[in-house]
Amino acid sequence: MIVVMKPDASGTQIETMAQQITSLGLTPQVIRGEHQTVVAALGQERPGLAEALETGEGVEKVLPIMAPYKRASAEVKKDRTVVKALGLEVGGAKVAVIAGPCSVESEEQIVAIARILKGLGATALRGGAFKPRTSPYSFQGHKEKGLQMLAAARAATGLAIVTEVMAPEHVPMVAEYADVLQIGARNMQNYQLLQAVGDSGKPALLKRGMSATIEEFLLAAEYILDRGNPDVILCERGIRTFEDHTRFTLPLATVAYLNEKSHLPVVVDPSHGTGKSSLVASMSKASVAAGADGLIIEVHEDPKRAASDGAQTITPAAFGQLMAQCRRIAEAVDRTM
Amino acid sequence: MIVVMKPDASGTQIETMAQQITSLGLTPQVIRGEHQTVVAALGQERPGLAEALETGEGVEKVLPIMAPYKRASAEVKKDRTVVKALGLEVGGAKVAVIAGPCSVESEEQIVAIARILKGLGATALRGGAFKPRTSPYSFQGHKEKGLQMLAAARAATGLAIVTEVMAPEHVPMVAEYADVLQIGARNMQNYQLLQAVGDSGKPALLKRGMSATIEEFLLAAEYILDRGNPDVILCERGIRTFEDHTRFTLPLATVAYLNEKSHLPVVVDPSHGTGKSSLVASMSKASVAAGADGLIIEVHEDPKRAASDGAQTITPAAFGQLMAQCRRIAEAVDRTM
Amino acid sequence: MIVVMKPDASGTQIETMAQQITSLGLTPQVIRGEHQTVVAALGQERPGLAEALETGEGVEKVLPIMAPYKRASAEVKKDRTVVKALGLEVGGAKVAVIAGPCSVESEEQIVAIARILKGLGATALRGGAFKPRTSPYSFQGHKEKGLQMLAAARAATGLAIVTEVMAPEHVPMVAEYADVLQIGARNMQNYQLLQAVGDSGKPALLKRGMSATIEEFLLAAEYILDRGNPDVILCERGIRTFEDHTRFTLPLATVAYLNEKSHLPVVVDPSHGTGKSSLVASMSKASVAAGADGLIIEVHEDPKRAASDGAQTITPAAFGQLMAQCRRIAEAVDRTM
Amino acid sequence: MIVVMKPDASGTQIETMAQQITSLGLTPQVIRGEHQTVVAALGQERPGLAEALETGEGVEKVLPIMAPYKRASAEVKKDRTVVKALGLEVGGAKVAVIAGPCSVESEEQIVAIARILKGLGATALRGGAFKPRTSPYSFQGHKEKGLQMLAAARAATGLAIVTEVMAPEHVPMVAEYADVLQIGARNMQNYQLLQAVGDSGKPALLKRGMSATIEEFLLAAEYILDRGNPDVILCERGIRTFEDHTRFTLPLATVAYLNEKSHLPVVVDPSHGTGKSSLVASMSKASVAAGADGLIIEVHEDPKRAASDGAQTITPAAFGQLMAQCRRIAEAVDRTM
């Protein structure tokens, strides 16, 4: 931790800061510059330390040095994490493809689309039984019945089930049916939910909050890892910016950056990331080229009749083309798909 | 709802759209322009409608006309809502002041600061017993014991207690002690929590999500109102932007805009909104001038030793000055404080 | 400058960094922590230094300590700058009010509105002769004829003229007619223009770029100050964010923050900052309460017929009410208006 | 244009709006809904029309239907534009690669790096002679001498020269030496400069402003096209958002979206778009996969000693690897490189 003192900080203020650092269990080192003095605080940084120091008198700002996440860090764990669930494997040489409708609508629908998607190369099935909706008047999902429909689709195809859980008290129920528990973007900092998923023993797919920094994203993963659950898949799904031609802005540098900083696998959601079906294939290709370990894509037999998210959903035919195109990109980066 | 067809949309596509509108229970009206055709859908708009229509063939975009919130709308309820809890009244002529430490640290601390704040003019006491923290390694609050400490402070001063609830299963417990249930920015779209607070019968203070649009903010309020709980206080606490000199960007036009669109009272949190104690007084004055019904401010006897949020916390002395300054502004806009 | 080395940086890399710092004319000081080593570079920071150091081998990041602007800094010049032009004075006890139409439309119009505004208390007249327009097909202003119309309005009222200059080669011409040269938000980093205005000898009103940080804003002012022109008025006019209910997001914490960091006077433009006439009065009051030295407001006798920006323009009647309300706020912060 | 009237708009207000539409040369059509009335304005939309209509009494909002750009639109010109300059071709089957140092430092340097880059497959040389710098104290470029050095590099290699022009009065001089005139992000709405480049007869590379919408970006291109210059290359270089782990956020959906809406070729700048050399290769691959027609990349023989932008600059060795990797991606999308 580096404490930058104000240019007019007094000798007493500097000395007091050094004492405060000592009292916090770190070792102070005073560096007197021509214009300003800084006090380094040597030792293990920990959350809250910067906050504690920056209220000192004569302090201009406090600059942290170490990243605040630990278990998610590539420095702490050198080998990359591969998350496995049934036939799904995220983080290995093969690019994972999690596909399916936004909402589970009926057993016939979900079984039929699961069969089609499996035939086209999907490695897991997505589908919402609990739906977080902006308006209380929108369709909220079939809940436990939806989970049973997903289980039927798994029985019919062998595909792993990826589905969202929205509240801590639902975790045991959803974990009974699902192979991977998805935490939605709006819940990325719902800490009770993160802890409950951490305790569930099931792999988690954690979506980035729409205005979360990468540090906050990795600290949210840390909440799950800290409960002893090592199986966290990070998912970039787009952030909120001033752009208005897409539903969100999809920043693919996230993929390469997370690959540098963390050992956790990274998937991209080009459906929510763009909000426009015509852009999904291009962004899927770009994601694979950027080094993503997987894709999560909304597919519906008839997007016009989808219970939710129709505008960003593609047809099975479009999905088949996307798979063929992405496979070529995967090969060009020495992976399979 | 206005459906804009692509310039090259065929006659059949336009006709199909008109039929789809009819099948959804609305009345289509086709308007043929020189360059493009648009199809108006007359009748009651509802969530999901735009999504359903924009997947039609030949459709370029769908433009909604009506706001999707209803119970929160100033058009639906003309008289302004005044939320009351003990001596706290938000939405009336008097500007409410909710003040207190970020975290409840001990009974002595909270009772002492409550007495001081009451003496300086605060109308309610804030303090966190459950703390949402970005890192799992930060102090998470005293939980139920913290609630009991708050209750002791109320017993000593008569001040209403405003405190955060973070999970649906904690709502009954928190509601037992608190006078107003605060929903934090990170939980603005935690729908299970909104519904649980809606069911609690206690007034709610709903903080705006840090990347929520005003429409999403009012729809989150709608989740609470829709459960039959009319007592919702809206709280602007800053949004996430590219600005890096403040912790968040505090957009005070929100206050005036919400006063136009909604009957619900609006308070501002200049502590989180700026993240800097030196800016809190100025932004408090500006909030009152902009028409805010209240302020929520972090005050601690010794910000340097606060368990959290020290950098944005002011001292009781500074709070006293702030109150004196804000009172003059309140009078200048024909209110009291 | 603090150079943070990677946890696995070698002794040779640390030594090389120390030598590089010496070769750049600064004094290195190595601080060995438990986990990471940092190298402080003592001496005068200058632009480009951080860039030069962060490419060193084994470097994780470089943390600057000093603000890069100098002449604009409140540390360098302790007394506050007051900019004067005819009867206009910005930065003193009286809050300045620069009002007028977006575009100068005709001599009759501008003389008439100037007379009305003066009567209502405006201290300067704004009006565009050169108009930056997003589309090449929009009205681009009356150019030199527009300047002559403004001069006529000054002759009739004695009000100082504030008008935009868009290109370096126009500076001499605009400076001939105008009392204050306005640099628009889109041109905040048009460095040739900044320098030309710096050379003109006329006071400048510099609008913040819509995605400029405060540091960039003050460095843009530095371009003008560095040419020997001390008369720079800073203008907050709103930034671009995800918000869609206002044209821009108007962050008033800018006012208080600039008052801390710089001696230059600050005015606010609530017309562009909100884009909505119904919000202009509230944001004007809030600006004055936040400590602004002035306001710049679009007023037109018939906003419906304004050649540009009608939606954010207020009528003279509304302006009169706004002045009456703001005067009360100004008194409440011990100023006049 | 669709004018949405307020729910409580009077019959007179609706009639007045219809008359205003007629007086503007369009045909009004009134559509009465259950809750609100909308008035469609049929005919050619034009800039300023929405502004004019939204000030009408009883108007809630105005929804434009047509995109405001014309010459840049894929609807107006169906065949895609290919921009050619010497050996550079942007928009054809071959992905263009414009590479070189941020600043031109000396003739030896630029000739040497040009030879290396040509050998590695670059199709044009970039290098700054006029440098827009945030601080007046940073290196501003060698100006005309720098242009002469670039010309020497062209003479030695045959590579086309792409270099920035910062002011209208420099356009003739820069056009004398350069093959493609670059307009920087900070100048995207410097309309005098756009017009001067439009008049120059030279191809333009137009960088997206860091907070420009796609509509504003295409309207800036329209300023150039409107002067009779058809050769505009659009360049995505990253936008400003809340993200702090990269210098800017690079939204690659821009590429696919522009390919839908415009016939103009699109290149990506992963150097500025990320600000980090370690992310440049990944984002280059992703750009090609997303459908970019070219890349513009900062390469310097010794990034540590680069006069500017060292942190985002890669070495020739890294550039060679990037080319090999991108070629494989190009083949996977049926292009060459």
PDB file of C-alpha atoms in Angstrom, chain B residues 11 34 36 70 106 115 126 149-150 158-159 209 236 255 272 283 303 306 309:
ATOM      1  CA  GLY B  11     -46.762  -6.393 -48.698  1.00  0.00           C
ATOM      2  CA  GLU B  34     -42.886   7.496 -49.013  1.00  0.00           C
ATOM      3  CA  GLN B  36     -41.049   3.124 -45.175  1.00  0.00           C
ATOM      4  CA  LYS B  70     -47.978   1.943 -13.703  1.00  0.00           C
ATOM      5  CA  SER B 106     -21.276  -1.340  19.113  1.00  0.00           C
ATOM      6  CA  ARG B 115     -28.093  11.189  20.385  1.00  0.00           C
ATOM      7  CA  ARG B 126     -29.095   4.828   9.427  1.00  0.00           C
ATOM      8  CA  MET B 149     -28.043  -2.201  18.872  1.00  0.00           C
ATOM      9  CA  LEU B 150     -30.094  -0.106  16.447  1.00  0.00           C
ATOM     10  CA  GLY B 158     -37.034   8.003  19.297  1.00  0.00           C
ATOM     11  CA  LEU B 159     -35.356   8.164  15.892  1.00  0.00           C
ATOM     12  CA  GLY B 209     -28.716   0.317  -9.122  1.00  0.00           C
ATOM     13  CA  GLU B 236     -30.412   8.244  -5.998  1.00  0.00           C
ATOM     14  CA  VAL B 255     -34.495  14.134  -8.664  1.00  0.00           C
ATOM     15  CA  HIS B 272     -21.908   7.068  -1.747  1.00  0.00           C
ATOM     16  CA  MET B 283     -23.865  17.842  -2.987  1.00  0.00           C
ATOM     17  CA  PRO B 303     -14.170   8.487  10.338  1.00  0.00           C
ATOM     18  CA  ALA B 306     -14.922   3.622  10.951  1.00  0.00           C
ATOM     19  CA  ASP B 309     -16.550   3.687   4.140  1.00  0.00           C
TER      20      ASP B 309
END
